Amino acid sequence: MIKLIASDLDGTLIPEGTQTIDPDFWGELEKLLEQGYLFYAASGRQYANMRRLFDGYADRMGFISENGAIVTEKEQVIFVDELPRKLMVSVAEDMIRFPETEICLSGVRACYIRPRTDWFADQIENVLKNATERFEDPASIDDQIVKASVYIHDFDKNVSFIQSFLREKYGAQADFVTAGNGWLDMIMEGSGKGKALEFVMERQGISPEEVMVFGDNQNDISMLKLVSNSYAVGSAKPEVRACASHTCESVSKILREFLKM
């Protein structure tokens, strides 16, 4: 019997290129919570950003943010997976060297950017409305850094070379996976949304057979592979669909059918 549902946001609950959750989802979420199911939003986004999206529900659900590096329940951080400091600085310095990139280092208190364009700064500070600080030297940041990411301009043209370079140099320690809307995220070996979801399951006393998961991108693979009731949305990349048990048109439709059972 399903007890917990976890879903990615960008490309899954939030259509690509937008900042708005599928309006059909809210009715299903209300029913899930009323009937005692646990719901966790799982995203590469910052917790503060995710909480705003779920305003009115935040005290009734959980958040797996920063690709699984932070887990928050009832406004309390219960899990932090910090990047090794020396490795983070090295990766950040390499990310900065690519002129096509805009770097974002996510900490527990804020995200740290070194914008090359006004557009990128506006996206982080005003569109996503993240708690944001700017930096020059990654080694000088006084925070626990939990995620290193780059936004890649002209993504389809440039992502393959940048991803290959980073994977070749750091592949023994970390992977670099595509996320929503033009991002490439660093995931430590053995970390990610799957590790965070496994922590939640153990904390709640829930087995993999009692969990339903939704995702669409490479940063969702670890949690899709963790459970048998996993769904890749129709727009998911082929390698992501291959890791899911099912495909679906939308999260809302599957939840609607599930609640009728």
PDB file of C-alpha atoms in Angstrom:
ATOM      1  CA  MET A   1       0.000   0.000   0.000  1.00  0.00           C
ATOM      2  CA  ILE A   2       1.361   3.419  -0.959  1.00  0.00           C
ATOM      3  CA  LYS A   3       2.104   5.688   2.015  1.00  0.00           C
ATOM      4  CA  LEU A   4       4.431   8.322   0.548  1.00  0.00           C
ATOM      5  CA  ILE A   5       4.542  10.220  -2.766  1.00  0.00           C
ATOM      6  CA  ALA A   6       7.601  12.188  -3.908  1.00  0.00           C
ATOM      7  CA  SER A   7       7.723  14.329  -7.023  1.00  0.00           C
ATOM      8  CA  ASP A   8      10.261  16.404  -8.882  1.00  0.00           C
ATOM      9  CA  LEU A   9       9.192  19.939  -9.798  1.00  0.00           C
ATOM     10  CA  ASP A  10      10.730  21.410 -12.978  1.00  0.00           C
ATOM     11  CA  GLY A  11       9.593  19.458 -16.006  1.00  0.00           C
ATOM     12  CA  THR A  12       7.421  17.205 -13.829  1.00  0.00           C
ATOM     13  CA  LEU A  13       4.978  19.255 -11.739  1.00  0.00           C
ATOM     14  CA  ILE A  14       6.100  22.514 -13.357  1.00  0.00           C
ATOM     15  CA  PRO A  15       5.944  22.567 -17.176  1.00  0.00           C
ATOM     16  CA  GLU A  16       9.321  23.358 -18.771  1.00  0.00           C
ATOM     17  CA  GLY A  17       9.968  27.057 -19.189  1.00  0.00           C
ATOM     18  CA  THR A  18       7.448  28.146 -16.539  1.00  0.00           C
ATOM     19  CA  GLN A  19       7.463  28.836 -12.800  1.00  0.00           C
ATOM     20  CA  THR A  20       3.926  27.616 -12.113  1.00  0.00           C
ATOM     21  CA  ILE A  21       2.828  24.230 -10.773  1.00  0.00           C
ATOM     22  CA  ASP A  22       0.165  22.425 -12.804  1.00  0.00           C
ATOM     23  CA  PRO A  23      -3.099  23.904 -11.432  1.00  0.00           C
ATOM     24  CA  ASP A  24      -4.794  20.484 -11.530  1.00  0.00           C
ATOM     25  CA  PHE A  25      -2.298  19.249  -8.935  1.00  0.00           C
ATOM     26  CA  TRP A  26      -3.536  21.285  -5.951  1.00  0.00           C
ATOM     27  CA  GLY A  27      -6.831  19.441  -5.585  1.00  0.00           C
ATOM     28  CA  GLU A  28      -5.059  16.099  -5.617  1.00  0.00           C
ATOM     29  CA  LEU A  29      -2.480  17.280  -3.067  1.00  0.00           C
ATOM     30  CA  GLU A  30      -5.246  18.415  -0.701  1.00  0.00           C
ATOM     31  CA  LYS A  31      -6.916  15.008  -0.960  1.00  0.00           C
ATOM     32  CA  LEU A  32      -3.622  13.177  -0.379  1.00  0.00           C
ATOM     33  CA  LEU A  33      -2.864  15.130   2.778  1.00  0.00           C
ATOM     34  CA  GLU A  34      -6.426  14.865   4.089  1.00  0.00           C
ATOM     35  CA  GLN A  35      -6.272  11.084   3.692  1.00  0.00           C
ATOM     36  CA  GLY A  36      -2.987  10.818   5.583  1.00  0.00           C
ATOM     37  CA  TYR A  37      -0.529  10.260   2.745  1.00  0.00           C
ATOM     38  CA  LEU A  38       2.925  11.815   3.031  1.00  0.00           C
ATOM     39  CA  PHE A  39       4.009  14.121   0.212  1.00  0.00           C
ATOM     40  CA  TYR A  40       7.558  15.337  -0.472  1.00  0.00           C
ATOM     41  CA  ALA A  41       8.550  17.799  -3.176  1.00  0.00           C
ATOM     42  CA  ALA A  42      11.984  16.781  -4.501  1.00  0.00           C
ATOM     43  CA  SER A  43      13.895  19.345  -6.521  1.00  0.00           C
ATOM     44  CA  GLY A  44      17.227  20.903  -7.337  1.00  0.00           C
ATOM     45  CA  ARG A  45      15.704  24.180  -6.185  1.00  0.00           C
ATOM     46  CA  GLN A  46      16.480  26.011  -2.956  1.00  0.00           C
ATOM     47  CA  TYR A  47      14.198  25.232  -0.017  1.00  0.00           C
ATOM     48  CA  ALA A  48      13.019  28.843   0.370  1.00  0.00           C
ATOM     49  CA  ASN A  49      11.957  28.864  -3.280  1.00  0.00           C
ATOM     50  CA  MET A  50      10.145  25.531  -2.958  1.00  0.00           C
ATOM     51  CA  ARG A  51       8.394  26.637   0.206  1.00  0.00           C
ATOM     52  CA  ARG A  52       6.970  29.692  -1.547  1.00  0.00           C
ATOM     53  CA  LEU A  53       5.590  27.464  -4.295  1.00  0.00           C
ATOM     54  CA  PHE A  54       3.789  25.363  -1.674  1.00  0.00           C
ATOM     55  CA  ASP A  55       2.662  28.233   0.547  1.00  0.00           C
ATOM     56  CA  GLY A  56      -0.235  26.998   2.666  1.00  0.00           C
ATOM     57  CA  TYR A  57       0.963  23.387   2.594  1.00  0.00           C
ATOM     58  CA  ALA A  58       4.554  23.670   3.885  1.00  0.00           C
ATOM     59  CA  ASP A  59       3.680  22.648   7.448  1.00  0.00           C
ATOM     60  CA  ARG A  60       1.895  19.519   6.165  1.00  0.00           C
ATOM     61  CA  MET A  61       4.535  18.122   3.782  1.00  0.00           C
ATOM     62  CA  GLY A  62       8.254  17.554   3.327  1.00  0.00           C
ATOM     63  CA  PHE A  63      10.893  19.067   1.071  1.00  0.00           C
ATOM     64  CA  ILE A  64      13.897  17.385  -0.530  1.00  0.00           C
ATOM     65  CA  SER A  65      15.804  20.385  -1.860  1.00  0.00           C
ATOM     66  CA  GLU A  66      19.130  21.033  -3.608  1.00  0.00           C
ATOM     67  CA  ASN A  67      18.992  17.632  -5.373  1.00  0.00           C
ATOM     68  CA  GLY A  68      18.685  15.801  -2.066  1.00  0.00           C
ATOM     69  CA  ALA A  69      21.361  17.687  -0.142  1.00  0.00           C
ATOM     70  CA  ILE A  70      18.831  19.122   2.334  1.00  0.00           C
ATOM     71  CA  VAL A  71      15.656  17.586   3.759  1.00  0.00           C
ATOM     72  CA  THR A  72      13.196  19.789   5.635  1.00  0.00           C
ATOM     73  CA  GLU A  73      10.094  18.769   7.573  1.00  0.00           C
ATOM     74  CA  LYS A  74       7.771  21.177   9.399  1.00  0.00           C
ATOM     75  CA  GLU A  75      10.196  24.073   8.859  1.00  0.00           C
ATOM     76  CA  GLN A  76      13.082  22.102  10.415  1.00  0.00           C
ATOM     77  CA  VAL A  77      16.191  20.923   8.563  1.00  0.00           C
ATOM     78  CA  ILE A  78      16.631  17.248   9.410  1.00  0.00           C
ATOM     79  CA  PHE A  79      19.327  16.233   6.894  1.00  0.00           C
ATOM     80  CA  VAL A  80      22.305  18.032   5.298  1.00  0.00           C
ATOM     81  CA  ASP A  81      24.733  16.425   2.846  1.00  0.00           C
ATOM     82  CA  GLU A  82      27.618  18.907   2.577  1.00  0.00           C
ATOM     83  CA  LEU A  83      30.099  18.796  -0.322  1.00  0.00           C
ATOM     84  CA  PRO A  84      33.752  18.199   0.608  1.00  0.00           C
ATOM     85  CA  ARG A  85      35.217  21.712   0.770  1.00  0.00           C
ATOM     86  CA  LYS A  86      38.376  21.155  -1.278  1.00  0.00           C
ATOM     87  CA  LEU A  87      36.478  19.317  -4.015  1.00  0.00           C
ATOM     88  CA  MET A  88      33.760  21.979  -4.143  1.00  0.00           C
ATOM     89  CA  VAL A  89      36.303  24.765  -4.621  1.00  0.00           C
ATOM     90  CA  SER A  90      38.098  22.866  -7.373  1.00  0.00           C
ATOM     91  CA  VAL A  91      34.867  22.071  -9.252  1.00  0.00           C
ATOM     92  CA  ALA A  92      33.631  25.649  -8.896  1.00  0.00           C
ATOM     93  CA  GLU A  93      36.882  27.046 -10.278  1.00  0.00           C
ATOM     94  CA  ASP A  94      36.618  24.713 -13.289  1.00  0.00           C
ATOM     95  CA  MET A  95      32.957  25.608 -13.867  1.00  0.00           C
ATOM     96  CA  ILE A  96      33.838  29.302 -13.885  1.00  0.00           C
ATOM     97  CA  ARG A  97      36.460  28.787 -16.600  1.00  0.00           C
ATOM     98  CA  PHE A  98      33.796  27.999 -19.216  1.00  0.00           C
ATOM     99  CA  PRO A  99      32.581  31.300 -20.738  1.00  0.00           C
ATOM    100  CA  GLU A 100      29.185  29.725 -21.512  1.00  0.00           C
ATOM    101  CA  THR A 101      28.380  29.119 -17.845  1.00  0.00           C
ATOM    102  CA  GLU A 102      26.771  30.954 -14.942  1.00  0.00           C
ATOM    103  CA  ILE A 103      27.684  29.371 -11.617  1.00  0.00           C
ATOM    104  CA  CYS A 104      25.458  28.875  -8.584  1.00  0.00           C
ATOM    105  CA  LEU A 105      26.765  27.356  -5.347  1.00  0.00           C
ATOM    106  CA  SER A 106      23.963  26.380  -2.979  1.00  0.00           C
ATOM    107  CA  GLY A 107      24.495  26.681   0.760  1.00  0.00           C
ATOM    108  CA  VAL A 108      22.313  26.073   3.782  1.00  0.00           C
ATOM    109  CA  ARG A 109      21.737  29.812   4.322  1.00  0.00           C
ATOM    110  CA  ALA A 110      21.767  31.118   0.729  1.00  0.00           C
ATOM    111  CA  CYS A 111      22.846  30.458  -2.826  1.00  0.00           C
ATOM    112  CA  TYR A 112      26.010  32.124  -4.080  1.00  0.00           C
ATOM    113  CA  ILE A 113      26.351  33.414  -7.635  1.00  0.00           C
ATOM    114  CA  ARG A 114      28.984  35.085  -9.786  1.00  0.00           C
ATOM    115  CA  PRO A 115      26.811  36.379 -12.645  1.00  0.00           C
ATOM    116  CA  ARG A 116      28.183  37.068 -16.094  1.00  0.00           C
ATOM    117  CA  THR A 117      24.905  38.540 -17.317  1.00  0.00           C
ATOM    118  CA  ASP A 118      22.209  40.733 -15.829  1.00  0.00           C
ATOM    119  CA  TRP A 119      19.667  38.199 -17.123  1.00  0.00           C
ATOM    120  CA  PHE A 120      21.069  35.417 -14.935  1.00  0.00           C
ATOM    121  CA  ALA A 121      21.210  37.592 -11.838  1.00  0.00           C
ATOM    122  CA  ASP A 122      17.595  38.604 -12.436  1.00  0.00           C
ATOM    123  CA  GLN A 123      16.518  34.970 -12.826  1.00  0.00           C
ATOM    124  CA  ILE A 124      18.046  33.909  -9.511  1.00  0.00           C
ATOM    125  CA  GLU A 125      17.278  37.001  -7.460  1.00  0.00           C
ATOM    126  CA  ASN A 126      13.937  38.178  -8.868  1.00  0.00           C
ATOM    127  CA  VAL A 127      12.298  35.325 -10.807  1.00  0.00           C
ATOM    128  CA  LEU A 128      13.238  32.395  -8.557  1.00  0.00           C
ATOM    129  CA  LYS A 129      13.502  34.802  -5.609  1.00  0.00           C
ATOM    130  CA  ASN A 130      16.243  32.766  -3.962  1.00  0.00           C
ATOM    131  CA  ALA A 131      18.050  34.037  -0.895  1.00  0.00           C
ATOM    132  CA  THR A 132      21.165  35.098  -2.793  1.00  0.00           C
ATOM    133  CA  GLU A 133      24.662  36.456  -2.218  1.00  0.00           C
ATOM    134  CA  ARG A 134      27.375  37.206  -4.767  1.00  0.00           C
ATOM    135  CA  PHE A 135      30.951  35.947  -4.515  1.00  0.00           C
ATOM    136  CA  GLU A 136      34.336  36.287  -6.223  1.00  0.00           C
ATOM    137  CA  ASP A 137      36.329  33.404  -4.719  1.00  0.00           C
ATOM    138  CA  PRO A 138      34.475  30.148  -3.892  1.00  0.00           C
ATOM    139  CA  ALA A 139      36.989  29.412  -1.119  1.00  0.00           C
ATOM    140  CA  SER A 140      35.856  32.546   0.720  1.00  0.00           C
ATOM    141  CA  ILE A 141      32.194  31.495   1.113  1.00  0.00           C
ATOM    142  CA  ASP A 142      31.311  31.052   4.799  1.00  0.00           C
ATOM    143  CA  ASP A 143      28.536  28.462   4.547  1.00  0.00           C
ATOM    144  CA  GLN A 144      28.027  24.725   4.141  1.00  0.00           C
ATOM    145  CA  ILE A 145      27.913  24.252   0.363  1.00  0.00           C
ATOM    146  CA  VAL A 146      25.622  21.403  -0.611  1.00  0.00           C
ATOM    147  CA  LYS A 147      25.365  21.771  -4.407  1.00  0.00           C
ATOM    148  CA  ALA A 148      27.451  23.149  -7.272  1.00  0.00           C
ATOM    149  CA  SER A 149      25.578  23.953 -10.480  1.00  0.00           C
ATOM    150  CA  VAL A 150      25.999  25.817 -13.724  1.00  0.00           C
ATOM    151  CA  TYR A 151      23.431  27.368 -15.992  1.00  0.00           C
ATOM    152  CA  ILE A 152      24.677  26.841 -19.559  1.00  0.00           C
ATOM    153  CA  HIS A 153      23.874  29.390 -22.233  1.00  0.00           C
ATOM    154  CA  ASP A 154      22.897  27.796 -25.575  1.00  0.00           C
ATOM    155  CA  PHE A 155      22.462  24.567 -23.616  1.00  0.00           C
ATOM    156  CA  ASP A 156      21.974  22.047 -26.432  1.00  0.00           C
ATOM    157  CA  LYS A 157      25.132  23.255 -28.168  1.00  0.00           C
ATOM    158  CA  ASN A 158      27.419  23.467 -25.127  1.00  0.00           C
ATOM    159  CA  VAL A 159      26.270  20.944 -22.515  1.00  0.00           C
ATOM    160  CA  SER A 160      27.938  17.859 -23.977  1.00  0.00           C
ATOM    161  CA  PHE A 161      31.467  19.281 -23.939  1.00  0.00           C
ATOM    162  CA  ILE A 162      31.167  20.798 -20.458  1.00  0.00           C
ATOM    163  CA  GLN A 163      29.551  17.679 -18.995  1.00  0.00           C
ATOM    164  CA  SER A 164      32.191  15.410 -20.570  1.00  0.00           C
ATOM    165  CA  PHE A 165      35.061  17.543 -19.257  1.00  0.00           C
ATOM    166  CA  LEU A 166      33.730  17.553 -15.690  1.00  0.00           C
ATOM    167  CA  ARG A 167      32.868  13.857 -15.729  1.00  0.00           C
ATOM    168  CA  GLU A 168      36.327  12.934 -17.011  1.00  0.00           C
ATOM    169  CA  LYS A 169      38.118  15.016 -14.366  1.00  0.00           C
ATOM    170  CA  TYR A 170      35.920  14.257 -11.352  1.00  0.00           C
ATOM    171  CA  GLY A 171      34.163  11.021 -12.329  1.00  0.00           C
ATOM    172  CA  ALA A 172      35.665   9.002  -9.465  1.00  0.00           C
ATOM    173  CA  GLN A 173      34.068  11.340  -6.920  1.00  0.00           C
ATOM    174  CA  ALA A 174      30.985  12.874  -8.522  1.00  0.00           C
ATOM    175  CA  ASP A 175      28.666  12.881 -11.507  1.00  0.00           C
ATOM    176  CA  PHE A 176      27.348  15.882 -13.428  1.00  0.00           C
ATOM    177  CA  VAL A 177      23.734  15.505 -14.487  1.00  0.00           C
ATOM    178  CA  THR A 178      21.286  17.598 -16.460  1.00  0.00           C
ATOM    179  CA  ALA A 179      18.504  19.253 -14.502  1.00  0.00           C
ATOM    180  CA  GLY A 180      15.610  21.480 -15.528  1.00  0.00           C
ATOM    181  CA  ASN A 181      15.766  24.495 -17.830  1.00  0.00           C
ATOM    182  CA  GLY A 182      19.417  24.516 -18.912  1.00  0.00           C
ATOM    183  CA  TRP A 183      21.195  23.452 -15.729  1.00  0.00           C
ATOM    184  CA  LEU A 184      24.004  20.985 -15.077  1.00  0.00           C
ATOM    185  CA  ASP A 185      24.292  19.830 -11.446  1.00  0.00           C
ATOM    186  CA  MET A 186      27.098  18.147  -9.543  1.00  0.00           C
ATOM    187  CA  ILE A 187      25.983  15.027  -7.640  1.00  0.00           C
ATOM    188  CA  MET A 188      28.416  13.310  -5.276  1.00  0.00           C
ATOM    189  CA  GLU A 189      28.871   9.573  -5.698  1.00  0.00           C
ATOM    190  CA  GLY A 190      26.170   7.897  -3.601  1.00  0.00           C
ATOM    191  CA  SER A 191      24.293  11.169  -3.033  1.00  0.00           C
ATOM    192  CA  GLY A 192      21.299  12.807  -4.691  1.00  0.00           C
ATOM    193  CA  LYS A 193      17.540  12.682  -4.359  1.00  0.00           C
ATOM    194  CA  GLY A 194      17.627   8.900  -3.931  1.00  0.00           C
ATOM    195  CA  LYS A 195      19.857   9.112  -0.846  1.00  0.00           C
ATOM    196  CA  ALA A 196      17.623  11.776   0.686  1.00  0.00           C
ATOM    197  CA  LEU A 197      14.456   9.819  -0.073  1.00  0.00           C
ATOM    198  CA  GLU A 198      16.003   6.695   1.450  1.00  0.00           C
ATOM    199  CA  PHE A 199      16.743   8.730   4.603  1.00  0.00           C
ATOM    200  CA  VAL A 200      13.092   9.848   4.727  1.00  0.00           C
ATOM    201  CA  MET A 201      11.851   6.296   4.221  1.00  0.00           C
ATOM    202  CA  GLU A 202      14.003   4.962   7.056  1.00  0.00           C
ATOM    203  CA  ARG A 203      12.924   7.824   9.315  1.00  0.00           C
ATOM    204  CA  GLN A 204       9.245   7.138   8.560  1.00  0.00           C
ATOM    205  CA  GLY A 205       9.551   3.343   8.667  1.00  0.00           C
ATOM    206  CA  ILE A 206       8.383   3.024   5.051  1.00  0.00           C
ATOM    207  CA  SER A 207       9.512   0.380   2.543  1.00  0.00           C
ATOM    208  CA  PRO A 208      10.296   1.012  -1.161  1.00  0.00           C
ATOM    209  CA  GLU A 209       7.048  -0.780  -2.097  1.00  0.00           C
ATOM    210  CA  GLU A 210       5.096   1.869  -0.181  1.00  0.00           C
ATOM    211  CA  VAL A 211       6.491   4.833  -2.157  1.00  0.00           C
ATOM    212  CA  MET A 212       5.432   6.426  -5.464  1.00  0.00           C
ATOM    213  CA  VAL A 213       7.927   8.689  -7.273  1.00  0.00           C
ATOM    214  CA  PHE A 214       7.725  11.049 -10.274  1.00  0.00           C
ATOM    215  CA  GLY A 215      10.569  12.627 -12.287  1.00  0.00           C
ATOM    216  CA  ASP A 216      11.799  13.660 -15.710  1.00  0.00           C
ATOM    217  CA  ASN A 217      15.549  14.372 -15.727  1.00  0.00           C
ATOM    218  CA  GLN A 218      18.939  12.860 -14.928  1.00  0.00           C
ATOM    219  CA  ASN A 219      18.902  14.265 -11.385  1.00  0.00           C
ATOM    220  CA  ASP A 220      15.760  12.184 -10.704  1.00  0.00           C
ATOM    221  CA  ILE A 221      17.254   8.820 -11.676  1.00  0.00           C
ATOM    222  CA  SER A 222      18.506   7.860  -8.203  1.00  0.00           C
ATOM    223  CA  MET A 223      15.030   8.128  -6.684  1.00  0.00           C
ATOM    224  CA  LEU A 224      13.273   6.577  -9.692  1.00  0.00           C
ATOM    225  CA  LYS A 225      15.502   3.506  -9.352  1.00  0.00           C
ATOM    226  CA  LEU A 226      14.929   3.293  -5.591  1.00  0.00           C
ATOM    227  CA  VAL A 227      11.254   2.268  -5.739  1.00  0.00           C
ATOM    228  CA  SER A 228       9.077   0.033  -7.895  1.00  0.00           C
ATOM    229  CA  ASN A 229       6.235   2.548  -8.252  1.00  0.00           C
ATOM    230  CA  SER A 230       8.220   5.090 -10.261  1.00  0.00           C
ATOM    231  CA  TYR A 231       6.928   7.269 -13.107  1.00  0.00           C
ATOM    232  CA  ALA A 232       8.769   9.250 -15.754  1.00  0.00           C
ATOM    233  CA  VAL A 233       6.614  11.952 -17.322  1.00  0.00           C
ATOM    234  CA  GLY A 234       6.164  11.893 -21.083  1.00  0.00           C
ATOM    235  CA  SER A 235       8.741  14.619 -21.744  1.00  0.00           C
ATOM    236  CA  ALA A 236      11.472  12.740 -19.841  1.00  0.00           C
ATOM    237  CA  LYS A 237      14.745  11.954 -21.535  1.00  0.00           C
ATOM    238  CA  PRO A 238      15.071   8.350 -22.843  1.00  0.00           C
ATOM    239  CA  GLU A 239      17.707   7.427 -20.258  1.00  0.00           C
ATOM    240  CA  VAL A 240      15.355   8.615 -17.526  1.00  0.00           C
ATOM    241  CA  ARG A 241      12.353   6.691 -18.866  1.00  0.00           C
ATOM    242  CA  ALA A 242      14.540   3.568 -18.900  1.00  0.00           C
ATOM    243  CA  CYS A 243      15.018   3.894 -15.117  1.00  0.00           C
ATOM    244  CA  ALA A 244      11.327   4.247 -14.286  1.00  0.00           C
ATOM    245  CA  SER A 245       8.764   1.477 -13.947  1.00  0.00           C
ATOM    246  CA  HIS A 246       6.103   3.483 -15.796  1.00  0.00           C
ATOM    247  CA  THR A 247       5.577   6.571 -17.902  1.00  0.00           C
ATOM    248  CA  CYS A 248       2.717   9.014 -17.496  1.00  0.00           C
ATOM    249  CA  GLU A 249       1.161  12.046 -19.114  1.00  0.00           C
ATOM    250  CA  SER A 250       1.041  14.019 -15.860  1.00  0.00           C
ATOM    251  CA  VAL A 251       1.458  13.604 -12.119  1.00  0.00           C
ATOM    252  CA  SER A 252      -2.029  14.990 -11.484  1.00  0.00           C
ATOM    253  CA  LYS A 253      -3.664  12.362 -13.698  1.00  0.00           C
ATOM    254  CA  ILE A 254      -1.899   9.457 -11.974  1.00  0.00           C
ATOM    255  CA  LEU A 255      -2.733  10.814  -8.517  1.00  0.00           C
ATOM    256  CA  ARG A 256      -6.368  11.293  -9.511  1.00  0.00           C
ATOM    257  CA  GLU A 257      -6.561   7.653 -10.629  1.00  0.00           C
ATOM    258  CA  PHE A 258      -4.706   6.510  -7.509  1.00  0.00           C
ATOM    259  CA  LEU A 259      -7.094   8.296  -5.159  1.00  0.00           C
ATOM    260  CA  LYS A 260     -10.077   6.636  -6.848  1.00  0.00           C
ATOM    261  CA  MET A 261      -8.763   3.142  -6.072  1.00  0.00           C
TER     262      MET A 261
END
